[in-house]
mmCIF file of C-alpha atoms in Angstrom:
data_model
loop_
_atom_site.group_PDB
_atom_site.id
_atom_site.type_symbol
_atom_site.label_atom_id
_atom_site.label_comp_id
_atom_site.label_asym_id
_atom_site.label_seq_id
_atom_site.Cartn_x
_atom_site.Cartn_y
_atom_site.Cartn_z
ATOM 1 C CA UNK A 664 -16.623 -32.586 8.419
ATOM 2 C CA UNK A 665 -13.016 -34.495 7.801
ATOM 3 C CA UNK A 666 -11.911 -36.587 5.736
ATOM 4 C CA UNK A 667 -9.307 -39.555 6.735
ATOM 5 C CA UNK A 668 -7.011 -41.523 4.568
ATOM 6 C CA UNK A 669 -5.639 -45.361 4.901
ATOM 7 C CA UNK A 670 -1.968 -44.956 4.528
ATOM 8 C CA UNK A 671 0.680 -47.841 4.457
ATOM 9 C CA UNK A 672 4.270 -48.126 3.932
ATOM 10 C CA UNK A 673 6.001 -51.357 2.340
ATOM 11 C CA UNK A 674 9.493 -51.465 4.062
ATOM 12 C CA UNK A 675 11.320 -53.844 1.907
ATOM 13 C CA UNK A 676 14.730 -54.971 0.665
ATOM 14 C CA UNK A 677 15.508 -54.697 -3.220
ATOM 15 C CA UNK A 678 17.740 -56.711 -5.336
ATOM 16 C CA UNK A 679 20.354 -54.567 -6.965
ATOM 17 C CA UNK A 680 19.460 -53.906 -10.670
ATOM 18 C CA UNK A 681 17.117 -57.083 -11.192
ATOM 19 C CA UNK A 682 13.837 -55.150 -11.886
ATOM 20 C CA UNK A 683 11.676 -58.049 -13.054
ATOM 21 C CA UNK A 684 12.058 -59.705 -9.548
ATOM 22 C CA UNK A 685 11.468 -56.354 -7.384
ATOM 23 C CA UNK A 686 8.268 -56.303 -9.624
ATOM 24 C CA UNK A 687 7.122 -59.413 -8.590
ATOM 25 C CA UNK A 688 8.002 -57.922 -4.722
ATOM 26 C CA UNK A 689 5.829 -55.141 -5.368
ATOM 27 C CA UNK A 690 3.083 -57.211 -6.429
ATOM 28 C CA UNK A 691 2.892 -59.111 -3.371
ATOM 29 C CA UNK A 692 3.043 -56.055 -1.167
ATOM 30 C CA UNK A 693 0.582 -54.295 -3.248
ATOM 31 C CA UNK A 694 -1.654 -56.982 -2.739
ATOM 32 C CA UNK A 695 -1.242 -57.595 0.792
ATOM 33 C CA UNK A 696 -1.695 -53.521 1.532
ATOM 34 C CA UNK A 697 -4.930 -53.902 -0.455
ATOM 35 C CA UNK A 698 -6.387 -56.463 1.840
ATOM 36 C CA UNK A 699 -5.631 -54.135 4.720
ATOM 37 C CA UNK A 700 -7.914 -51.638 2.681
ATOM 38 C CA UNK A 701 -4.869 -49.210 2.270
ATOM 39 C CA UNK A 702 -5.506 -46.589 0.220
ATOM 40 C CA UNK A 703 -1.776 -45.037 -0.392
ATOM 41 C CA UNK A 704 1.024 -47.184 -0.433
ATOM 42 C CA UNK A 705 4.532 -45.813 -0.360
ATOM 43 C CA UNK A 706 7.558 -47.810 -0.983
ATOM 44 C CA UNK A 707 11.212 -46.684 -0.629
ATOM 45 C CA UNK A 708 13.510 -44.787 -2.764
ATOM 46 C CA UNK A 709 14.695 -46.510 -6.195
ATOM 47 C CA UNK A 710 12.549 -49.682 -4.836
ATOM 48 C CA UNK A 711 12.363 -51.299 -8.505
ATOM 49 C CA UNK A 712 16.211 -51.266 -8.801
ATOM 50 C CA UNK A 713 17.768 -50.846 -5.242
ATOM 51 C CA UNK A 714 20.057 -48.410 -3.907
ATOM 52 C CA UNK A 715 23.009 -49.429 -5.916
ATOM 53 C CA UNK A 716 20.735 -50.011 -9.306
ATOM 54 C CA UNK A 717 22.843 -46.969 -10.688
ATOM 55 C CA UNK A 718 25.629 -49.254 -11.152
ATOM 56 C CA UNK A 719 23.258 -51.177 -13.637
ATOM 57 C CA UNK A 720 22.226 -48.010 -15.138
ATOM 58 C CA UNK A 721 21.323 -48.797 -18.812
ATOM 59 C CA UNK A 722 19.573 -52.455 -18.038
ATOM 60 C CA UNK A 723 17.700 -50.847 -14.942
ATOM 61 C CA UNK A 724 16.416 -47.713 -16.755
ATOM 62 C CA UNK A 725 12.776 -47.239 -17.686
ATOM 63 C CA UNK A 726 11.092 -45.112 -19.318
ATOM 64 C CA UNK A 727 7.802 -44.061 -18.127
ATOM 65 C CA UNK A 728 5.461 -46.004 -20.589
ATOM 66 C CA UNK A 729 7.330 -49.121 -19.421
ATOM 67 C CA UNK A 730 4.855 -52.053 -19.393
ATOM 68 C CA UNK A 731 6.052 -53.202 -16.022
ATOM 69 C CA UNK A 732 5.327 -49.973 -14.606
ATOM 70 C CA UNK A 733 2.391 -50.084 -16.204
ATOM 71 C CA UNK A 734 1.546 -53.586 -14.438
ATOM 72 C CA UNK A 735 1.849 -52.217 -11.131
ATOM 73 C CA UNK A 736 -0.370 -49.451 -11.878
ATOM 74 C CA UNK A 737 -2.972 -51.974 -13.274
ATOM 75 C CA UNK A 738 -2.353 -53.966 -9.567
ATOM 76 C CA UNK A 739 -2.642 -50.867 -7.914
ATOM 77 C CA UNK A 740 -6.314 -50.367 -8.678
ATOM 78 C CA UNK A 741 -7.848 -47.674 -6.822
ATOM 79 C CA UNK A 742 -5.170 -47.810 -4.338
ATOM 80 C CA UNK A 743 -2.679 -45.323 -4.933
ATOM 81 C CA UNK A 744 1.080 -46.809 -4.795
ATOM 82 C CA UNK A 745 4.020 -44.398 -4.724
ATOM 83 C CA UNK A 746 7.122 -46.761 -6.189
ATOM 84 C CA UNK A 747 10.733 -45.790 -6.758
ATOM 85 C CA UNK A 748 12.482 -46.318 -10.050
ATOM 86 C CA UNK A 749 15.806 -44.921 -12.560
ATOM 87 C CA UNK A 750 13.809 -42.944 -15.157
ATOM 88 C CA UNK A 751 15.103 -42.724 -18.628
ATOM 89 C CA UNK A 752 13.731 -39.237 -19.887
ATOM 90 C CA UNK A 753 14.292 -37.632 -23.139
ATOM 91 C CA UNK A 754 17.654 -37.144 -24.484
ATOM 92 C CA UNK A 755 19.170 -40.551 -22.535
ATOM 93 C CA UNK A 756 18.993 -38.518 -19.436
ATOM 94 C CA UNK A 757 18.841 -40.308 -16.091
ATOM 95 C CA UNK A 758 16.706 -39.472 -13.166
ATOM 96 C CA UNK A 759 16.104 -40.827 -9.354
ATOM 97 C CA UNK A 760 12.633 -40.656 -9.649
ATOM 98 C CA UNK A 761 8.989 -41.844 -7.919
ATOM 99 C CA UNK A 762 6.033 -42.298 -9.599
ATOM 100 C CA UNK A 763 2.575 -42.508 -8.227
ATOM 101 C CA UNK A 764 0.330 -44.776 -10.270
ATOM 102 C CA UNK A 765 -3.474 -45.487 -9.837
ATOM 103 C CA UNK A 766 -6.208 -47.204 -11.897
ATOM 104 C CA UNK A 767 -3.684 -48.247 -14.373
ATOM 105 C CA UNK A 768 -1.921 -44.957 -15.188
ATOM 106 C CA UNK A 769 0.682 -42.431 -13.510
ATOM 107 C CA UNK A 770 -0.843 -39.684 -11.767
ATOM 108 C CA UNK A 771 2.233 -38.225 -10.399
ATOM 109 C CA UNK A 772 6.282 -37.947 -10.923
ATOM 110 C CA UNK A 773 8.961 -36.585 -9.152
ATOM 111 C CA UNK A 774 12.433 -36.447 -9.975
ATOM 112 C CA UNK A 775 14.974 -36.264 -7.143
ATOM 113 C CA UNK A 776 16.304 -32.547 -6.849
ATOM 114 C CA UNK A 777 19.079 -32.734 -4.172
ATOM 115 C CA UNK A 778 21.779 -35.256 -5.691
ATOM 116 C CA UNK A 779 23.924 -36.313 -2.619
ATOM 117 C CA UNK A 780 27.527 -36.812 -3.395
ATOM 118 C CA UNK A 781 29.263 -37.006 -0.121
ATOM 119 C CA UNK A 782 30.229 -39.955 2.375
ATOM 120 C CA UNK A 783 29.336 -43.096 0.547
ATOM 121 C CA UNK A 784 26.724 -41.807 -1.584
ATOM 122 C CA UNK A 785 27.837 -41.312 -5.126
ATOM 123 C CA UNK A 786 24.331 -40.571 -6.717
ATOM 124 C CA UNK A 787 25.953 -38.201 -8.730
ATOM 125 C CA UNK A 788 28.202 -40.397 -10.869
ATOM 126 C CA UNK A 789 24.626 -41.922 -12.308
ATOM 127 C CA UNK A 790 21.564 -39.350 -12.027
ATOM 128 C CA UNK A 791 20.704 -35.785 -13.474
ATOM 129 C CA UNK A 792 18.789 -33.793 -10.800
ATOM 130 C CA UNK A 793 15.386 -32.592 -11.278
ATOM 131 C CA UNK A 794 13.938 -29.228 -11.406
ATOM 132 C CA UNK A 795 10.511 -28.959 -9.757
ATOM 133 C CA UNK A 796 8.811 -29.114 -6.773
ATOM 134 C CA UNK A 797 4.730 -30.177 -7.343
ATOM 135 C CA UNK A 798 2.032 -31.574 -5.382
ATOM 136 C CA UNK A 799 -0.790 -33.854 -6.773
ATOM 137 C CA UNK A 800 -4.501 -33.108 -5.491
ATOM 138 C CA UNK A 801 -6.014 -36.190 -3.772
ATOM 139 C CA UNK A 802 -9.275 -34.909 -2.983
ATOM 140 C CA UNK A 803 -10.709 -31.616 -1.583
ATOM 141 C CA UNK A 804 -8.665 -31.972 1.367
ATOM 142 C CA UNK A 805 -5.541 -33.634 0.994
ATOM 143 C CA UNK A 806 -2.663 -32.315 -1.520
ATOM 144 C CA UNK A 807 0.304 -35.057 -1.485
ATOM 145 C CA UNK A 808 4.120 -33.168 -1.681
ATOM 146 C CA UNK A 809 6.654 -36.200 -3.024
ATOM 147 C CA UNK A 810 10.211 -35.231 -1.993
ATOM 148 C CA UNK A 811 12.978 -38.166 -2.102
ATOM 149 C CA UNK A 812 15.453 -38.629 0.484
ATOM 150 C CA UNK A 813 18.248 -36.122 0.583
ATOM 151 C CA UNK A 814 15.774 -33.452 -0.945
ATOM 152 C CA UNK A 815 14.495 -33.332 2.795
ATOM 153 C CA UNK A 816 18.041 -31.957 4.084
ATOM 154 C CA UNK A 817 17.271 -28.932 1.521
ATOM 155 C CA UNK A 818 14.841 -27.209 3.762
ATOM 156 C CA UNK A 819 13.665 -24.630 0.695
ATOM 157 C CA UNK A 820 12.683 -27.756 -1.056
ATOM 158 C CA UNK A 821 10.201 -29.059 1.914
ATOM 159 C CA UNK A 822 9.074 -25.309 2.304
ATOM 160 C CA UNK A 823 8.336 -25.207 -1.585
ATOM 161 C CA UNK A 824 6.301 -28.691 -1.215
ATOM 162 C CA UNK A 825 4.064 -26.970 1.297
ATOM 163 C CA UNK A 826 3.652 -23.491 -0.227
ATOM 164 C CA UNK A 827 2.564 -25.361 -3.222
ATOM 165 C CA UNK A 828 -0.403 -26.524 -0.786
ATOM 166 C CA UNK A 829 0.781 -29.712 0.557
ATOM 167 C CA UNK A 830 -1.110 -31.161 3.375
ATOM 168 C CA UNK A 831 0.542 -34.649 3.066
ATOM 169 C CA UNK A 832 4.191 -34.888 2.715
ATOM 170 C CA UNK A 833 5.793 -38.427 1.153
ATOM 171 C CA UNK A 834 9.356 -38.796 1.313
ATOM 172 C CA UNK A 835 10.782 -42.572 0.015
ATOM 173 C CA UNK A 836 14.299 -42.711 1.168
ATOM 174 C CA UNK A 837 17.211 -44.836 1.031
ATOM 175 C CA UNK A 838 19.191 -44.298 4.379
ATOM 176 C CA UNK A 839 21.807 -46.405 5.695
ATOM 177 C CA UNK A 840 23.912 -46.461 8.669
ATOM 178 C CA UNK A 841 27.027 -45.670 7.262
ATOM 179 C CA UNK A 842 26.113 -43.581 4.107
ATOM 180 C CA UNK A 843 27.036 -40.207 5.919
ATOM 181 C CA UNK A 844 30.318 -41.224 8.235
ATOM 182 C CA UNK A 845 30.497 -43.120 11.330
ATOM 183 C CA UNK A 846 29.911 -40.298 13.603
ATOM 184 C CA UNK A 847 26.234 -39.030 12.152
ATOM 185 C CA UNK A 848 23.564 -41.007 13.353
ATOM 186 C CA UNK A 849 21.633 -41.234 10.333
ATOM 187 C CA UNK A 850 18.729 -42.809 12.224
ATOM 188 C CA UNK A 851 18.350 -40.493 14.757
ATOM 189 C CA UNK A 852 19.007 -37.553 11.872
ATOM 190 C CA UNK A 853 15.717 -38.689 10.120
ATOM 191 C CA UNK A 854 13.703 -39.048 13.191
ATOM 192 C CA UNK A 855 14.715 -35.373 13.922
ATOM 193 C CA UNK A 856 13.852 -34.158 10.848
ATOM 194 C CA UNK A 857 10.708 -35.960 10.143
ATOM 195 C CA UNK A 858 9.208 -34.798 13.081
ATOM 196 C CA UNK A 859 10.711 -31.535 12.643
ATOM 197 C CA UNK A 860 8.490 -31.048 9.503
ATOM 198 C CA UNK A 861 5.820 -32.435 10.679
ATOM 199 C CA UNK A 862 5.230 -30.274 13.680
ATOM 200 C CA UNK A 863 6.413 -27.043 11.813
ATOM 201 C CA UNK A 864 4.237 -27.343 8.703
ATOM 202 C CA UNK A 865 1.173 -29.070 10.505
ATOM 203 C CA UNK A 866 1.006 -31.998 8.185
ATOM 204 C CA UNK A 867 1.290 -35.872 8.630
ATOM 205 C CA UNK A 868 4.632 -36.980 7.220
ATOM 206 C CA UNK A 869 5.051 -40.752 5.594
ATOM 207 C CA UNK A 870 8.571 -41.793 5.678
ATOM 208 C CA UNK A 871 9.567 -45.031 3.753
ATOM 209 C CA UNK A 872 13.080 -46.425 4.192
ATOM 210 C CA UNK A 873 14.455 -49.878 2.835
ATOM 211 C CA UNK A 874 16.060 -52.499 4.907
ATOM 212 C CA UNK A 875 18.753 -55.428 4.738
ATOM 213 C CA UNK A 876 22.373 -55.321 3.735
ATOM 214 C CA UNK A 877 23.292 -54.161 0.300
ATOM 215 C CA UNK A 878 27.093 -54.254 -0.797
ATOM 216 C CA UNK A 879 28.746 -51.795 1.853
ATOM 217 C CA UNK A 880 25.489 -50.290 3.588
ATOM 218 C CA UNK A 881 23.432 -51.352 6.469
ATOM 219 C CA UNK A 882 20.140 -50.246 5.854
ATOM 220 C CA UNK A 883 18.189 -49.972 9.271
ATOM 221 C CA UNK A 884 14.817 -49.450 8.091
ATOM 222 C CA UNK A 885 12.714 -47.465 10.758
ATOM 223 C CA UNK A 886 10.145 -46.533 8.408
ATOM 224 C CA UNK A 887 7.324 -44.212 9.854
ATOM 225 C CA UNK A 888 4.261 -42.415 9.486
ATOM 226 C CA UNK A 889 3.658 -39.325 11.695
ATOM 227 C CA UNK A 890 0.974 -37.222 12.456
ATOM 228 C CA UNK A 891 0.468 -33.626 11.965
ATOM 229 C CA UNK A 892 1.808 -32.648 15.254
ATOM 230 C CA UNK A 893 4.889 -34.742 14.679
ATOM 231 C CA UNK A 894 3.472 -37.639 16.714
ATOM 232 C CA UNK A 895 4.849 -41.275 15.612
ATOM 233 C CA UNK A 896 1.533 -43.116 14.306
ATOM 234 C CA UNK A 897 3.363 -46.529 13.235
ATOM 235 C CA UNK A 898 7.109 -47.211 13.309
ATOM 236 C CA UNK A 899 8.726 -50.381 11.304
ATOM 237 C CA UNK A 900 11.602 -52.371 12.744
ATOM 238 C CA UNK A 901 14.590 -53.468 10.738
ATOM 239 C CA UNK A 902 13.211 -55.918 8.734
ATOM 240 C CA UNK A 903 10.667 -56.479 5.728
ATOM 241 C CA UNK A 904 7.050 -55.526 6.979
ATOM 242 C CA UNK A 905 3.860 -53.420 6.321
ATOM 243 C CA UNK A 906 2.764 -50.819 8.466
ATOM 244 C CA UNK A 907 -0.404 -48.947 8.410
ATOM 245 C CA UNK A 908 -1.815 -45.893 10.129
ATOM 246 C CA UNK A 909 -5.138 -43.590 9.236
ATOM 247 C CA UNK A 910 -4.772 -39.877 8.921
ATOM 248 C CA UNK A 911 -7.456 -37.561 9.863
ATOM 249 C CA UNK A 912 -7.668 -34.328 8.007
ATOM 250 C CA UNK A 913 -9.033 -32.795 11.048
ATOM 251 C CA UNK A 914 -5.554 -32.979 12.880
ATOM 252 C CA UNK A 915 -3.965 -31.026 9.928
ATOM 253 C CA UNK A 916 -6.617 -28.293 10.675
ATOM 254 C CA UNK A 917 -6.249 -28.091 14.171
ATOM 255 C CA UNK A 918 -2.383 -28.490 13.734
ATOM 256 C CA UNK A 919 -2.401 -25.348 11.192
ATOM 257 C CA UNK A 920 -4.840 -23.213 13.237
ATOM 258 C CA UNK A 921 -2.520 -23.505 16.235
ATOM 259 C CA UNK A 922 0.810 -23.053 14.752
ATOM 260 C CA UNK A 923 -0.004 -21.282 11.050
ATOM 261 C CA UNK A 924 3.587 -21.661 9.448
ATOM 262 C CA UNK A 925 2.122 -22.014 6.163
ATOM 263 C CA UNK A 926 -0.235 -18.995 6.515
ATOM 264 C CA UNK A 927 2.622 -16.874 7.364
ATOM 265 C CA UNK A 928 5.586 -17.839 5.038
ATOM 266 C CA UNK A 929 6.363 -14.501 3.459
ATOM 267 C CA UNK A 930 7.037 -16.007 -0.259
ATOM 268 C CA UNK A 931 7.739 -12.209 -1.490
ATOM 269 C CA UNK A 932 10.201 -11.738 0.925
ATOM 270 C CA UNK A 933 12.094 -15.054 0.030
ATOM 271 C CA UNK A 934 11.739 -14.582 -3.158
ATOM 272 C CA UNK A 935 13.031 -10.787 -3.166
ATOM 273 C CA UNK A 936 16.212 -12.023 -0.745
ATOM 274 C CA UNK A 937 16.713 -14.870 -2.932
ATOM 275 C CA UNK A 938 17.058 -12.763 -6.325
ATOM 276 C CA UNK A 939 19.058 -10.143 -4.459
ATOM 277 C CA UNK A 940 21.322 -12.445 -3.105
ATOM 278 C CA UNK A 941 21.900 -13.998 -7.097
ATOM 279 C CA UNK A 942 22.729 -10.359 -8.201
ATOM 280 C CA UNK A 943 25.237 -9.940 -5.215
ATOM 281 C CA UNK A 944 26.699 -13.363 -6.230
ATOM 282 C CA UNK A 945 26.211 -12.909 -10.179
ATOM 283 C CA UNK A 946 23.905 -15.796 -10.418
ATOM 284 C CA UNK A 947 21.187 -15.577 -13.092
ATOM 285 C CA UNK A 948 17.501 -14.914 -11.787
ATOM 286 C CA UNK A 949 16.390 -17.497 -14.171
ATOM 287 C CA UNK A 950 18.330 -20.771 -12.104
ATOM 288 C CA UNK A 951 17.021 -23.390 -13.974
ATOM 289 C CA UNK A 952 18.899 -22.324 -17.526
ATOM 290 C CA UNK A 953 22.284 -21.371 -15.725
#
């Protein structure tokens, strides 16, 4: 027997640092998605503050028990919503984070690990780096991996998500045409990366980008939902919109039977070689405490 899931992306433009206004926009798109029987709705990276929200860090940051997050969780009901925000963690440490909310509560959180400080990207000025790759069990078949934007440009993190059992990868991003440099084609790069990961690991990929112009950056939209073979099921344009696609677990089973990347991943070898390289370079094995 196969299970299916109806997935949606709310491709939106947020207001810089205006959390309350952005909450209202989230509530609008959540209500719209529920009318289309969406079961999992994904918003872009830092959707509650917009890309430059870090420039208003102290005003924009929220703790996990912030009433506005819980308001969105209540509005989501049985539908899971994945939203981006600036998390204020313990000891006044700030993170670019995403939470999955459902039935009035937070069920999963990921802190962005790969914090970019190149091109026009200056996240290192504002955010601490996350340290964990975890997954969330949706049901007996679907296990959700959640990585934020530049996390996907570190293939080791994506590999870890799938070794942790992910059968569906969600990636909220905040990608602008000019972000990396004039000679780097960001839209094409993301399309290639998304197709590669979906095809190689035999798992659908949900890529949620923002749209609109924000300060010096032009966000190109182009959010997309891909199946387990890398085929595009639904692709957004350049404006705000809701896109939806139904994912079938039977396609994951077939893809992984044909190309068993996860099965053949030699974790012990990777771990051994990583530790060996660390010794050569003089890096402690426990990188999280170094």
